Amino acid sequence: MSNSKVVADGPLAAAVSQRLSGVELLDWSLTEAGTHPEVAALYTYGHPRVDGQILDRFPALQVISNYGVGVDHIDVAAAVQRGIVVGNTPGILNGATADMAFTLLMATGRRLVEGDRYARSPEFTVYDPGYMLGREIYGQTLGILGMGRIGEQIARRAAGFDMPIVYHNRTRNEEAEQRTGARYVDFEQLLGTADYVVVATPLTPQTTGLIGPRALGLMKSTACLINIARGAVVDTEALTEALASGAIYAAGLDVTDPEPLPRNHPLLQLPNVTIAPHLGSATEQTREAMAAMSVENLLRGLRSEPLLHTVG
Ligand code: DGY
């Protein structure tokens, strides 16, 4: 590795730092001004925007290694155009992220967070069989938007709950259908049929705002929306309105747009939304695997070797 100068965003987790001996880490503020021919790599730990303008500050850049699978914050085409390889960490986080989809689905349908708050509060003095009735989970129809690697893992989990599965995808995934019994339907049909709509699509120009006023209007008033993809796939203001008016029953969100939401955003006041701070892949085991894979991609890029996983 002739040049091991790497610009990384933010403080890195211990599992990443420990693997980076021999690499000189420089501050992300270098992306804001000047030209830095001494830098060979960018390591994106969070979701900082990386566009062509930033890349032009680093004329000797060989690799961008992303800690995570989603690369919607990186202009991959601009990188490829400049001969820079972009690595990410697919595969290893499918199980944890699908688990989070199911965690949110169950917490939302069964009002778990609301129940937890009540059970701790002074108001809980007597058990009442009439309070806090939720929605059934087993036997209900699951609608998966985006039948990729994570979508398929979500479908596998639904089998244990006897849930009929419908899905919609850019292209039909017949192999996943055979493995999971999921049925391909069009977008509108999915929204009108599913009791739980789970968003598992990547964020692209085509999926930005996909769940807006029209889509929310097509959902059943008893249905829950779960988003474990990217916040911007859902129109936040339209969702707030749909939840407040009862147009849909509830939402479970691992991601929001913006992320985080302004602390005074009306969505945060609603009782029928459960929000996690982007924890989809946040297990000790998965984050360890992501650290290993993203650092390996980085080191391979610095040595001009093929990465474990490349996008673009
Ligand atoms: C991913 O891997 O894309 C997660 O959302 C964390 O960035």
PDB file of C-alpha atoms and ligand atoms in Angstrom:
ATOM      1  CA  MET A   1       0.000   0.000   0.000  1.00  0.00           C
ATOM      2  CA  SER A   2       1.984   2.983  -1.214  1.00  0.00           C
ATOM      3  CA  ASN A   3      -0.607   5.559  -0.186  1.00  0.00           C
ATOM      4  CA  SER A   4      -2.758   4.845   2.856  1.00  0.00           C
ATOM      5  CA  LYS A   5      -4.286   8.247   3.528  1.00  0.00           C
ATOM      6  CA  VAL A   6      -8.031   7.838   4.032  1.00  0.00           C
ATOM      7  CA  VAL A   7     -10.695  10.444   4.720  1.00  0.00           C
ATOM      8  CA  ALA A   8     -13.368   9.025   7.031  1.00  0.00           C
ATOM      9  CA  ASP A   9     -16.578  10.596   8.217  1.00  0.00           C
ATOM     10  CA  GLY A  10     -17.158  10.898  11.910  1.00  0.00           C
ATOM     11  CA  PRO A  11     -15.817   8.852  14.814  1.00  0.00           C
ATOM     12  CA  LEU A  12     -15.554   5.227  13.765  1.00  0.00           C
ATOM     13  CA  ALA A  13     -16.716   2.253  15.838  1.00  0.00           C
ATOM     14  CA  ALA A  14     -13.994   0.384  17.723  1.00  0.00           C
ATOM     15  CA  ALA A  15     -14.437  -2.660  15.479  1.00  0.00           C
ATOM     16  CA  VAL A  16     -13.493  -0.508  12.483  1.00  0.00           C
ATOM     17  CA  SER A  17     -10.666   1.462  14.132  1.00  0.00           C
ATOM     18  CA  GLN A  18      -8.968  -1.681  15.445  1.00  0.00           C
ATOM     19  CA  ARG A  19      -8.731  -3.018  11.907  1.00  0.00           C
ATOM     20  CA  LEU A  20      -7.232   0.131  10.475  1.00  0.00           C
ATOM     21  CA  SER A  21      -3.697   0.045  11.795  1.00  0.00           C
ATOM     22  CA  GLY A  22      -1.370   1.198   9.052  1.00  0.00           C
ATOM     23  CA  VAL A  23      -3.966   3.533   7.633  1.00  0.00           C
ATOM     24  CA  GLU A  24      -3.725   7.267   8.212  1.00  0.00           C
ATOM     25  CA  LEU A  25      -7.196   8.641   8.914  1.00  0.00           C
ATOM     26  CA  LEU A  26      -7.913  12.232   7.924  1.00  0.00           C
ATOM     27  CA  ASP A  27     -10.837  14.438   8.791  1.00  0.00           C
ATOM     28  CA  TRP A  28     -14.006  14.598   6.694  1.00  0.00           C
ATOM     29  CA  SER A  29     -13.766  18.395   6.627  1.00  0.00           C
ATOM     30  CA  LEU A  30     -11.237  17.926   3.789  1.00  0.00           C
ATOM     31  CA  THR A  31     -14.261  17.236   1.567  1.00  0.00           C
ATOM     32  CA  GLU A  32     -15.361  20.845   2.059  1.00  0.00           C
ATOM     33  CA  ALA A  33     -12.427  22.782   0.608  1.00  0.00           C
ATOM     34  CA  GLY A  34      -9.204  22.496  -1.322  1.00  0.00           C
ATOM     35  CA  THR A  35      -7.696  19.743  -3.448  1.00  0.00           C
ATOM     36  CA  HIS A  36      -6.082  16.731  -1.763  1.00  0.00           C
ATOM     37  CA  PRO A  37      -3.937  14.639  -4.102  1.00  0.00           C
ATOM     38  CA  GLU A  38      -2.435  12.807  -1.103  1.00  0.00           C
ATOM     39  CA  VAL A  39      -5.743  11.022  -0.305  1.00  0.00           C
ATOM     40  CA  ALA A  40      -6.305   7.542  -1.786  1.00  0.00           C
ATOM     41  CA  ALA A  41      -9.652   6.562  -0.222  1.00  0.00           C
ATOM     42  CA  LEU A  42     -12.881   7.713   1.373  1.00  0.00           C
ATOM     43  CA  TYR A  43     -14.442   5.622   4.123  1.00  0.00           C
ATOM     44  CA  THR A  44     -18.140   6.409   4.571  1.00  0.00           C
ATOM     45  CA  TYR A  45     -19.288   5.243   7.972  1.00  0.00           C
ATOM     46  CA  GLY A  46     -22.564   7.183   8.196  1.00  0.00           C
ATOM     47  CA  HIS A  47     -24.427   8.584   5.230  1.00  0.00           C
ATOM     48  CA  PRO A  48     -22.489  11.675   4.167  1.00  0.00           C
ATOM     49  CA  ARG A  49     -23.302  13.000   0.703  1.00  0.00           C
ATOM     50  CA  VAL A  50     -20.494  12.131  -1.747  1.00  0.00           C
ATOM     51  CA  ASP A  51     -20.967  13.747  -5.148  1.00  0.00           C
ATOM     52  CA  GLY A  52     -18.848  14.618  -8.168  1.00  0.00           C
ATOM     53  CA  GLN A  53     -17.884  17.984  -6.705  1.00  0.00           C
ATOM     54  CA  ILE A  54     -16.426  16.289  -3.622  1.00  0.00           C
ATOM     55  CA  LEU A  55     -14.689  13.637  -5.716  1.00  0.00           C
ATOM     56  CA  ASP A  56     -12.979  16.355  -7.737  1.00  0.00           C
ATOM     57  CA  ARG A  57     -11.194  17.459  -4.566  1.00  0.00           C
ATOM     58  CA  PHE A  58      -9.444  14.055  -4.490  1.00  0.00           C
ATOM     59  CA  PRO A  59      -7.735  13.545  -7.867  1.00  0.00           C
ATOM     60  CA  ALA A  60      -5.831  10.426  -6.684  1.00  0.00           C
ATOM     61  CA  LEU A  61      -8.829   8.666  -5.119  1.00  0.00           C
ATOM     62  CA  GLN A  62      -8.853   4.913  -5.771  1.00  0.00           C
ATOM     63  CA  VAL A  63     -11.696   3.657  -3.640  1.00  0.00           C
ATOM     64  CA  ILE A  64     -14.768   4.631  -1.629  1.00  0.00           C
ATOM     65  CA  SER A  65     -15.620   2.003   0.964  1.00  0.00           C
ATOM     66  CA  ASN A  66     -19.101   2.237   2.466  1.00  0.00           C
ATOM     67  CA  TYR A  67     -19.971   0.710   5.826  1.00  0.00           C
ATOM     68  CA  GLY A  68     -23.450  -0.486   4.838  1.00  0.00           C
ATOM     69  CA  VAL A  69     -25.278  -1.786   1.811  1.00  0.00           C
ATOM     70  CA  GLY A  70     -27.275   1.310   0.781  1.00  0.00           C
ATOM     71  CA  VAL A  71     -25.215   3.701  -1.335  1.00  0.00           C
ATOM     72  CA  ASP A  72     -27.908   6.233  -2.208  1.00  0.00           C
ATOM     73  CA  HIS A  73     -25.787   8.948  -0.549  1.00  0.00           C
ATOM     74  CA  ILE A  74     -22.948   8.301  -3.004  1.00  0.00           C
ATOM     75  CA  ASP A  75     -23.010   9.377  -6.639  1.00  0.00           C
ATOM     76  CA  VAL A  76     -21.765   6.007  -7.861  1.00  0.00           C
ATOM     77  CA  ALA A  77     -21.917   7.016 -11.543  1.00  0.00           C
ATOM     78  CA  ALA A  78     -19.680  10.032 -10.816  1.00  0.00           C
ATOM     79  CA  ALA A  79     -17.212   7.748  -9.026  1.00  0.00           C
ATOM     80  CA  VAL A  80     -17.146   5.153 -11.798  1.00  0.00           C
ATOM     81  CA  GLN A  81     -16.684   7.908 -14.375  1.00  0.00           C
ATOM     82  CA  ARG A  82     -13.535   8.985 -12.490  1.00  0.00           C
ATOM     83  CA  GLY A  83     -12.217   5.416 -12.256  1.00  0.00           C
ATOM     84  CA  ILE A  84     -12.961   5.138  -8.515  1.00  0.00           C
ATOM     85  CA  VAL A  85     -14.327   1.822  -7.238  1.00  0.00           C
ATOM     86  CA  VAL A  86     -17.156   1.856  -4.683  1.00  0.00           C
ATOM     87  CA  GLY A  87     -17.473  -1.001  -2.188  1.00  0.00           C
ATOM     88  CA  ASN A  88     -20.392  -1.833   0.103  1.00  0.00           C
ATOM     89  CA  THR A  89     -21.459  -4.633   2.465  1.00  0.00           C
ATOM     90  CA  PRO A  90     -24.393  -6.600   1.014  1.00  0.00           C
ATOM     91  CA  GLY A  91     -25.566 -10.032   2.175  1.00  0.00           C
ATOM     92  CA  ILE A  92     -24.304 -10.018   5.738  1.00  0.00           C
ATOM     93  CA  LEU A  93     -26.998  -7.676   7.026  1.00  0.00           C
ATOM     94  CA  ASN A  94     -30.051  -9.269   5.402  1.00  0.00           C
ATOM     95  CA  GLY A  95     -31.023 -11.327   8.440  1.00  0.00           C
ATOM     96  CA  ALA A  96     -30.643  -8.530  10.995  1.00  0.00           C
ATOM     97  CA  THR A  97     -32.513  -6.041   8.814  1.00  0.00           C
ATOM     98  CA  ALA A  98     -35.349  -8.500   8.151  1.00  0.00           C
ATOM     99  CA  ASP A  99     -35.523  -9.136  11.903  1.00  0.00           C
ATOM    100  CA  MET A 100     -35.921  -5.384  12.424  1.00  0.00           C
ATOM    101  CA  ALA A 101     -38.749  -5.302   9.865  1.00  0.00           C
ATOM    102  CA  PHE A 102     -40.531  -7.991  11.843  1.00  0.00           C
ATOM    103  CA  THR A 103     -39.733  -6.325  15.161  1.00  0.00           C
ATOM    104  CA  LEU A 104     -41.372  -3.126  13.932  1.00  0.00           C
ATOM    105  CA  LEU A 105     -44.256  -4.992  12.320  1.00  0.00           C
ATOM    106  CA  MET A 106     -45.100  -6.764  15.557  1.00  0.00           C
ATOM    107  CA  ALA A 107     -44.501  -3.752  17.797  1.00  0.00           C
ATOM    108  CA  THR A 108     -46.724  -1.653  15.560  1.00  0.00           C
ATOM    109  CA  GLY A 109     -49.589  -4.115  15.141  1.00  0.00           C
ATOM    110  CA  ARG A 110     -49.621  -4.992  18.849  1.00  0.00           C
ATOM    111  CA  ARG A 111     -48.963  -1.427  20.105  1.00  0.00           C
ATOM    112  CA  LEU A 112     -45.982  -2.586  22.118  1.00  0.00           C
ATOM    113  CA  VAL A 113     -44.258   0.760  22.649  1.00  0.00           C
ATOM    114  CA  GLU A 114     -47.520   2.449  23.634  1.00  0.00           C
ATOM    115  CA  GLY A 115     -48.155  -0.456  26.019  1.00  0.00           C
ATOM    116  CA  ASP A 116     -44.656  -0.198  27.479  1.00  0.00           C
ATOM    117  CA  ARG A 117     -45.151   3.522  28.186  1.00  0.00           C
ATOM    118  CA  TYR A 118     -48.506   2.832  29.824  1.00  0.00           C
ATOM    119  CA  ALA A 119     -47.216  -0.107  31.888  1.00  0.00           C
ATOM    120  CA  ARG A 120     -44.506   2.159  33.384  1.00  0.00           C
ATOM    121  CA  SER A 121     -46.797   5.138  33.968  1.00  0.00           C
ATOM    122  CA  PRO A 122     -48.709   6.019  37.146  1.00  0.00           C
ATOM    123  CA  GLU A 123     -51.942   5.610  35.125  1.00  0.00           C
ATOM    124  CA  PHE A 124     -51.583   1.834  35.077  1.00  0.00           C
ATOM    125  CA  THR A 125     -53.374   0.839  38.256  1.00  0.00           C
ATOM    126  CA  VAL A 126     -55.735  -1.873  37.083  1.00  0.00           C
ATOM    127  CA  TYR A 127     -55.801  -4.385  34.237  1.00  0.00           C
ATOM    128  CA  ASP A 128     -58.566  -3.743  31.717  1.00  0.00           C
ATOM    129  CA  PRO A 129     -59.343  -6.284  28.961  1.00  0.00           C
ATOM    130  CA  GLY A 130     -60.740  -3.472  26.844  1.00  0.00           C
ATOM    131  CA  TYR A 131     -57.666  -1.297  26.527  1.00  0.00           C
ATOM    132  CA  MET A 132     -55.058  -1.058  23.846  1.00  0.00           C
ATOM    133  CA  LEU A 133     -56.457  -3.556  21.384  1.00  0.00           C
ATOM    134  CA  GLY A 134     -54.111  -3.975  18.464  1.00  0.00           C
ATOM    135  CA  ARG A 135     -54.265  -5.716  15.117  1.00  0.00           C
ATOM    136  CA  GLU A 136     -53.708  -9.420  14.568  1.00  0.00           C
ATOM    137  CA  ILE A 137     -50.436 -10.458  12.950  1.00  0.00           C
ATOM    138  CA  TYR A 138     -50.741 -14.179  12.234  1.00  0.00           C
ATOM    139  CA  GLY A 139     -52.829 -14.971   9.172  1.00  0.00           C
ATOM    140  CA  GLN A 140     -52.777 -11.351   7.957  1.00  0.00           C
ATOM    141  CA  THR A 141     -51.584 -10.456   4.481  1.00  0.00           C
ATOM    142  CA  LEU A 142     -48.028  -9.195   4.224  1.00  0.00           C
ATOM    143  CA  GLY A 143     -47.177  -6.927   1.289  1.00  0.00           C
ATOM    144  CA  ILE A 144     -43.484  -6.551   0.496  1.00  0.00           C
ATOM    145  CA  LEU A 145     -42.356  -3.679  -1.705  1.00  0.00           C
ATOM    146  CA  GLY A 146     -38.958  -4.719  -3.012  1.00  0.00           C
ATOM    147  CA  MET A 147     -38.298  -8.458  -3.199  1.00  0.00           C
ATOM    148  CA  GLY A 148     -34.520  -8.300  -3.036  1.00  0.00           C
ATOM    149  CA  ARG A 149     -32.265 -10.063  -0.558  1.00  0.00           C
ATOM    150  CA  ILE A 150     -33.824  -8.387   2.493  1.00  0.00           C
ATOM    151  CA  GLY A 151     -37.382  -8.614   1.147  1.00  0.00           C
ATOM    152  CA  GLU A 152     -36.987 -12.359   0.724  1.00  0.00           C
ATOM    153  CA  GLN A 153     -35.720 -12.744   4.289  1.00  0.00           C
ATOM    154  CA  ILE A 154     -38.804 -10.860   5.511  1.00  0.00           C
ATOM    155  CA  ALA A 155     -41.017 -13.238   3.497  1.00  0.00           C
ATOM    156  CA  ARG A 156     -39.315 -16.250   5.119  1.00  0.00           C
ATOM    157  CA  ARG A 157     -40.113 -14.911   8.566  1.00  0.00           C
ATOM    158  CA  ALA A 158     -43.780 -14.410   7.620  1.00  0.00           C
ATOM    159  CA  ALA A 159     -44.154 -18.130   6.920  1.00  0.00           C
ATOM    160  CA  GLY A 160     -44.031 -18.849  10.641  1.00  0.00           C
ATOM    161  CA  PHE A 161     -46.965 -16.502  11.152  1.00  0.00           C
ATOM    162  CA  ASP A 162     -49.092 -18.137   8.442  1.00  0.00           C
ATOM    163  CA  MET A 163     -49.206 -14.873   6.545  1.00  0.00           C
ATOM    164  CA  PRO A 164     -50.168 -14.905   2.866  1.00  0.00           C
ATOM    165  CA  ILE A 165     -47.516 -12.836   1.059  1.00  0.00           C
ATOM    166  CA  VAL A 166     -47.902 -10.510  -1.889  1.00  0.00           C
ATOM    167  CA  TYR A 167     -45.020  -8.519  -3.286  1.00  0.00           C
ATOM    168  CA  HIS A 168     -44.185  -5.929  -5.871  1.00  0.00           C
ATOM    169  CA  ASN A 169     -40.796  -5.403  -7.430  1.00  0.00           C
ATOM    170  CA  ARG A 170     -39.315  -3.586 -10.411  1.00  0.00           C
ATOM    171  CA  THR A 171     -38.895  -6.994 -12.010  1.00  0.00           C
ATOM    172  CA  ARG A 172     -40.678 -10.178 -11.045  1.00  0.00           C
ATOM    173  CA  ASN A 173     -38.557 -12.488  -8.854  1.00  0.00           C
ATOM    174  CA  GLU A 174     -39.801 -15.981  -9.675  1.00  0.00           C
ATOM    175  CA  GLU A 175     -37.043 -17.703  -7.705  1.00  0.00           C
ATOM    176  CA  ALA A 176     -38.082 -15.860  -4.555  1.00  0.00           C
ATOM    177  CA  GLU A 177     -41.707 -16.763  -5.326  1.00  0.00           C
ATOM    178  CA  GLN A 178     -40.791 -20.443  -5.434  1.00  0.00           C
ATOM    179  CA  ARG A 179     -38.778 -20.247  -2.236  1.00  0.00           C
ATOM    180  CA  THR A 180     -41.313 -18.238  -0.221  1.00  0.00           C
ATOM    181  CA  GLY A 181     -44.731 -18.732  -1.841  1.00  0.00           C
ATOM    182  CA  ALA A 182     -45.019 -14.953  -2.316  1.00  0.00           C
ATOM    183  CA  ARG A 183     -47.398 -13.840  -5.071  1.00  0.00           C
ATOM    184  CA  TYR A 184     -46.454 -11.074  -7.510  1.00  0.00           C
ATOM    185  CA  VAL A 185     -49.055  -8.299  -7.757  1.00  0.00           C
ATOM    186  CA  ASP A 186     -49.048  -4.780  -9.106  1.00  0.00           C
ATOM    187  CA  PHE A 187     -48.304  -1.831  -6.853  1.00  0.00           C
ATOM    188  CA  GLU A 188     -51.917  -0.719  -6.425  1.00  0.00           C
ATOM    189  CA  GLN A 189     -53.133  -4.254  -5.724  1.00  0.00           C
ATOM    190  CA  LEU A 190     -50.501  -4.709  -3.041  1.00  0.00           C
ATOM    191  CA  LEU A 191     -51.496  -1.506  -1.300  1.00  0.00           C
ATOM    192  CA  GLY A 192     -55.185  -2.407  -1.390  1.00  0.00           C
ATOM    193  CA  THR A 193     -54.671  -5.981  -0.166  1.00  0.00           C
ATOM    194  CA  ALA A 194     -51.937  -5.943   2.457  1.00  0.00           C
ATOM    195  CA  ASP A 195     -52.549  -5.639   6.184  1.00  0.00           C
ATOM    196  CA  TYR A 196     -48.853  -4.877   6.626  1.00  0.00           C
ATOM    197  CA  VAL A 197     -47.025  -3.037   3.865  1.00  0.00           C
ATOM    198  CA  VAL A 198     -43.262  -3.371   4.304  1.00  0.00           C
ATOM    199  CA  VAL A 199     -40.987  -1.081   2.293  1.00  0.00           C
ATOM    200  CA  ALA A 200     -37.695  -2.834   1.444  1.00  0.00           C
ATOM    201  CA  THR A 201     -36.691  -1.086  -1.795  1.00  0.00           C
ATOM    202  CA  PRO A 202     -33.433   0.765  -2.359  1.00  0.00           C
ATOM    203  CA  LEU A 203     -33.749   4.554  -2.614  1.00  0.00           C
ATOM    204  CA  THR A 204     -33.565   5.514  -6.287  1.00  0.00           C
ATOM    205  CA  PRO A 205     -35.107   8.342  -8.326  1.00  0.00           C
ATOM    206  CA  GLN A 206     -37.961   5.899  -9.079  1.00  0.00           C
ATOM    207  CA  THR A 207     -38.676   5.021  -5.430  1.00  0.00           C
ATOM    208  CA  THR A 208     -38.266   8.523  -3.951  1.00  0.00           C
ATOM    209  CA  GLY A 209     -41.686   9.522  -2.590  1.00  0.00           C
ATOM    210  CA  LEU A 210     -43.167   6.192  -3.734  1.00  0.00           C
ATOM    211  CA  ILE A 211     -45.390   6.100  -0.653  1.00  0.00           C
ATOM    212  CA  GLY A 212     -47.097   9.463  -0.980  1.00  0.00           C
ATOM    213  CA  PRO A 213     -50.699  10.669  -0.636  1.00  0.00           C
ATOM    214  CA  ARG A 214     -51.991   8.454  -3.447  1.00  0.00           C
ATOM    215  CA  ALA A 215     -50.332   5.256  -2.184  1.00  0.00           C
ATOM    216  CA  LEU A 216     -51.374   5.909   1.403  1.00  0.00           C
ATOM    217  CA  GLY A 217     -54.912   6.538   0.158  1.00  0.00           C
ATOM    218  CA  LEU A 218     -54.960   3.098  -1.459  1.00  0.00           C
ATOM    219  CA  MET A 219     -54.017   1.319   1.787  1.00  0.00           C
ATOM    220  CA  LYS A 220     -56.640  -0.175   4.081  1.00  0.00           C
ATOM    221  CA  SER A 221     -57.529   2.002   7.062  1.00  0.00           C
ATOM    222  CA  THR A 222     -56.616  -0.990   9.237  1.00  0.00           C
ATOM    223  CA  ALA A 223     -53.188  -1.463   7.633  1.00  0.00           C
ATOM    224  CA  CYS A 224     -49.737  -0.716   9.053  1.00  0.00           C
ATOM    225  CA  LEU A 225     -46.838   0.704   7.040  1.00  0.00           C
ATOM    226  CA  ILE A 226     -43.345  -0.485   7.922  1.00  0.00           C
ATOM    227  CA  ASN A 227     -40.266   1.222   6.431  1.00  0.00           C
ATOM    228  CA  ILE A 228     -36.837  -0.352   6.862  1.00  0.00           C
ATOM    229  CA  ALA A 229     -35.448   0.993   3.570  1.00  0.00           C
ATOM    230  CA  ARG A 230     -34.695   4.695   3.372  1.00  0.00           C
ATOM    231  CA  GLY A 231     -36.783   7.536   4.786  1.00  0.00           C
ATOM    232  CA  ALA A 232     -37.230   9.311   1.458  1.00  0.00           C
ATOM    233  CA  VAL A 233     -39.158   6.380  -0.067  1.00  0.00           C
ATOM    234  CA  VAL A 234     -42.034   7.638   2.092  1.00  0.00           C
ATOM    235  CA  ASP A 235     -43.419  11.185   1.913  1.00  0.00           C
ATOM    236  CA  THR A 236     -43.141  12.226   5.568  1.00  0.00           C
ATOM    237  CA  GLU A 237     -45.833  14.908   5.469  1.00  0.00           C
ATOM    238  CA  ALA A 238     -48.308  12.599   3.693  1.00  0.00           C
ATOM    239  CA  LEU A 239     -47.599   9.849   6.226  1.00  0.00           C
ATOM    240  CA  THR A 240     -48.108  12.227   9.154  1.00  0.00           C
ATOM    241  CA  GLU A 241     -51.451  13.241   7.694  1.00  0.00           C
ATOM    242  CA  ALA A 242     -52.522   9.631   7.031  1.00  0.00           C
ATOM    243  CA  LEU A 243     -51.653   8.583  10.593  1.00  0.00           C
ATOM    244  CA  ALA A 244     -53.290  11.610  12.202  1.00  0.00           C
ATOM    245  CA  SER A 245     -56.507  11.242  10.203  1.00  0.00           C
ATOM    246  CA  GLY A 246     -56.753   7.470  10.652  1.00  0.00           C
ATOM    247  CA  ALA A 247     -56.398   6.852   6.899  1.00  0.00           C
ATOM    248  CA  ILE A 248     -54.005   4.066   7.945  1.00  0.00           C
ATOM    249  CA  TYR A 249     -53.797   2.312  11.309  1.00  0.00           C
ATOM    250  CA  ALA A 250     -50.149   2.778  12.281  1.00  0.00           C
ATOM    251  CA  ALA A 251     -46.565   2.963  11.067  1.00  0.00           C
ATOM    252  CA  GLY A 252     -43.291   1.383  12.161  1.00  0.00           C
ATOM    253  CA  LEU A 253     -40.265   3.300  10.902  1.00  0.00           C
ATOM    254  CA  ASP A 254     -36.587   2.445  11.126  1.00  0.00           C
ATOM    255  CA  VAL A 255     -35.783   5.362   8.837  1.00  0.00           C
ATOM    256  CA  THR A 256     -37.252   8.818   8.295  1.00  0.00           C
ATOM    257  CA  ASP A 257     -36.835  11.763   5.954  1.00  0.00           C
ATOM    258  CA  PRO A 258     -35.111  13.833   7.161  1.00  0.00           C
ATOM    259  CA  GLU A 259     -33.152  11.647   9.562  1.00  0.00           C
ATOM    260  CA  PRO A 260     -33.449  12.480  12.326  1.00  0.00           C
ATOM    261  CA  LEU A 261     -36.742  14.362  12.107  1.00  0.00           C
ATOM    262  CA  PRO A 262     -36.759  17.851  13.628  1.00  0.00           C
ATOM    263  CA  ARG A 263     -37.458  17.300  17.332  1.00  0.00           C
ATOM    264  CA  ASN A 264     -40.734  19.218  17.083  1.00  0.00           C
ATOM    265  CA  HIS A 265     -42.031  17.356  14.018  1.00  0.00           C
ATOM    266  CA  PRO A 266     -45.735  16.452  14.405  1.00  0.00           C
ATOM    267  CA  LEU A 267     -45.025  12.821  13.449  1.00  0.00           C
ATOM    268  CA  LEU A 268     -43.165  12.424  16.747  1.00  0.00           C
ATOM    269  CA  GLN A 269     -46.299  13.412  18.662  1.00  0.00           C
ATOM    270  CA  LEU A 270     -48.488  10.686  17.199  1.00  0.00           C
ATOM    271  CA  PRO A 271     -49.243   7.614  19.331  1.00  0.00           C
ATOM    272  CA  ASN A 272     -49.659   5.306  16.333  1.00  0.00           C
ATOM    273  CA  VAL A 273     -46.092   5.493  15.089  1.00  0.00           C
ATOM    274  CA  THR A 274     -43.146   3.480  16.395  1.00  0.00           C
ATOM    275  CA  ILE A 275     -39.755   4.866  15.387  1.00  0.00           C
ATOM    276  CA  ALA A 276     -36.281   3.378  15.696  1.00  0.00           C
ATOM    277  CA  PRO A 277     -33.148   5.470  15.033  1.00  0.00           C
ATOM    278  CA  HIS A 278     -32.013   3.490  11.947  1.00  0.00           C
ATOM    279  CA  LEU A 279     -31.184   0.250  13.751  1.00  0.00           C
ATOM    280  CA  GLY A 280     -31.835  -2.204  10.903  1.00  0.00           C
ATOM    281  CA  SER A 281     -28.396  -3.808  10.947  1.00  0.00           C
ATOM    282  CA  ALA A 282     -27.500  -2.759  14.494  1.00  0.00           C
ATOM    283  CA  THR A 283     -26.620  -6.027  16.173  1.00  0.00           C
ATOM    284  CA  GLU A 284     -23.194  -6.728  17.612  1.00  0.00           C
ATOM    285  CA  GLN A 285     -22.658  -9.623  15.241  1.00  0.00           C
ATOM    286  CA  THR A 286     -23.796  -7.884  12.064  1.00  0.00           C
ATOM    287  CA  ARG A 287     -21.954  -4.655  12.787  1.00  0.00           C
ATOM    288  CA  GLU A 288     -18.777  -6.681  13.403  1.00  0.00           C
ATOM    289  CA  ALA A 289     -19.240  -8.371  10.022  1.00  0.00           C
ATOM    290  CA  MET A 290     -19.885  -4.990   8.358  1.00  0.00           C
ATOM    291  CA  ALA A 291     -16.714  -3.592   9.918  1.00  0.00           C
ATOM    292  CA  ALA A 292     -14.682  -6.546   8.642  1.00  0.00           C
ATOM    293  CA  MET A 293     -16.110  -6.372   5.117  1.00  0.00           C
ATOM    294  CA  SER A 294     -15.916  -2.605   4.705  1.00  0.00           C
ATOM    295  CA  VAL A 295     -12.329  -2.460   6.003  1.00  0.00           C
ATOM    296  CA  GLU A 296     -11.348  -5.343   3.736  1.00  0.00           C
ATOM    297  CA  ASN A 297     -12.885  -3.464   0.787  1.00  0.00           C
ATOM    298  CA  LEU A 298     -10.949  -0.357   1.805  1.00  0.00           C
ATOM    299  CA  LEU A 299      -7.616  -2.170   2.120  1.00  0.00           C
ATOM    300  CA  ARG A 300      -8.105  -4.026  -1.141  1.00  0.00           C
ATOM    301  CA  GLY A 301      -8.938  -0.749  -2.872  1.00  0.00           C
ATOM    302  CA  LEU A 302      -5.775   0.841  -1.494  1.00  0.00           C
ATOM    303  CA  ARG A 303      -3.784  -2.115  -2.859  1.00  0.00           C
ATOM    304  CA  SER A 304      -5.611  -1.822  -6.213  1.00  0.00           C
ATOM    305  CA  GLU A 305      -7.056  -5.315  -5.764  1.00  0.00           C
ATOM    306  CA  PRO A 306     -10.664  -6.321  -6.568  1.00  0.00           C
ATOM    307  CA  LEU A 307     -13.040  -5.548  -3.679  1.00  0.00           C
ATOM    308  CA  LEU A 308     -15.246  -8.154  -2.008  1.00  0.00           C
ATOM    309  CA  HIS A 309     -18.300  -6.251  -3.268  1.00  0.00           C
ATOM    310  CA  THR A 310     -18.441  -3.428  -5.752  1.00  0.00           C
ATOM    311  CA  VAL A 311     -21.370  -1.264  -6.811  1.00  0.00           C
ATOM    312  CA  GLY A 312     -21.730   0.463 -10.153  1.00  0.00           C
TER     313      GLY A 312
HETATM  314  C1  DGY B   1     -27.320   0.025   5.207  1.00  0.00           C
HETATM  315  O1  DGY B   1     -26.535  -0.921   5.245  1.00  0.00           O
HETATM  316  O2  DGY B   1     -27.638   0.569   4.154  1.00  0.00           O
HETATM  317  C2  DGY B   1     -27.858   0.527   6.492  1.00  0.00           C
HETATM  318  O3  DGY B   1     -28.985   1.308   6.297  1.00  0.00           O
HETATM  319  C3  DGY B   1     -26.810   1.301   7.257  1.00  0.00           C
HETATM  320  O4  DGY B   1     -26.310   2.282   6.442  1.00  0.00           O
END
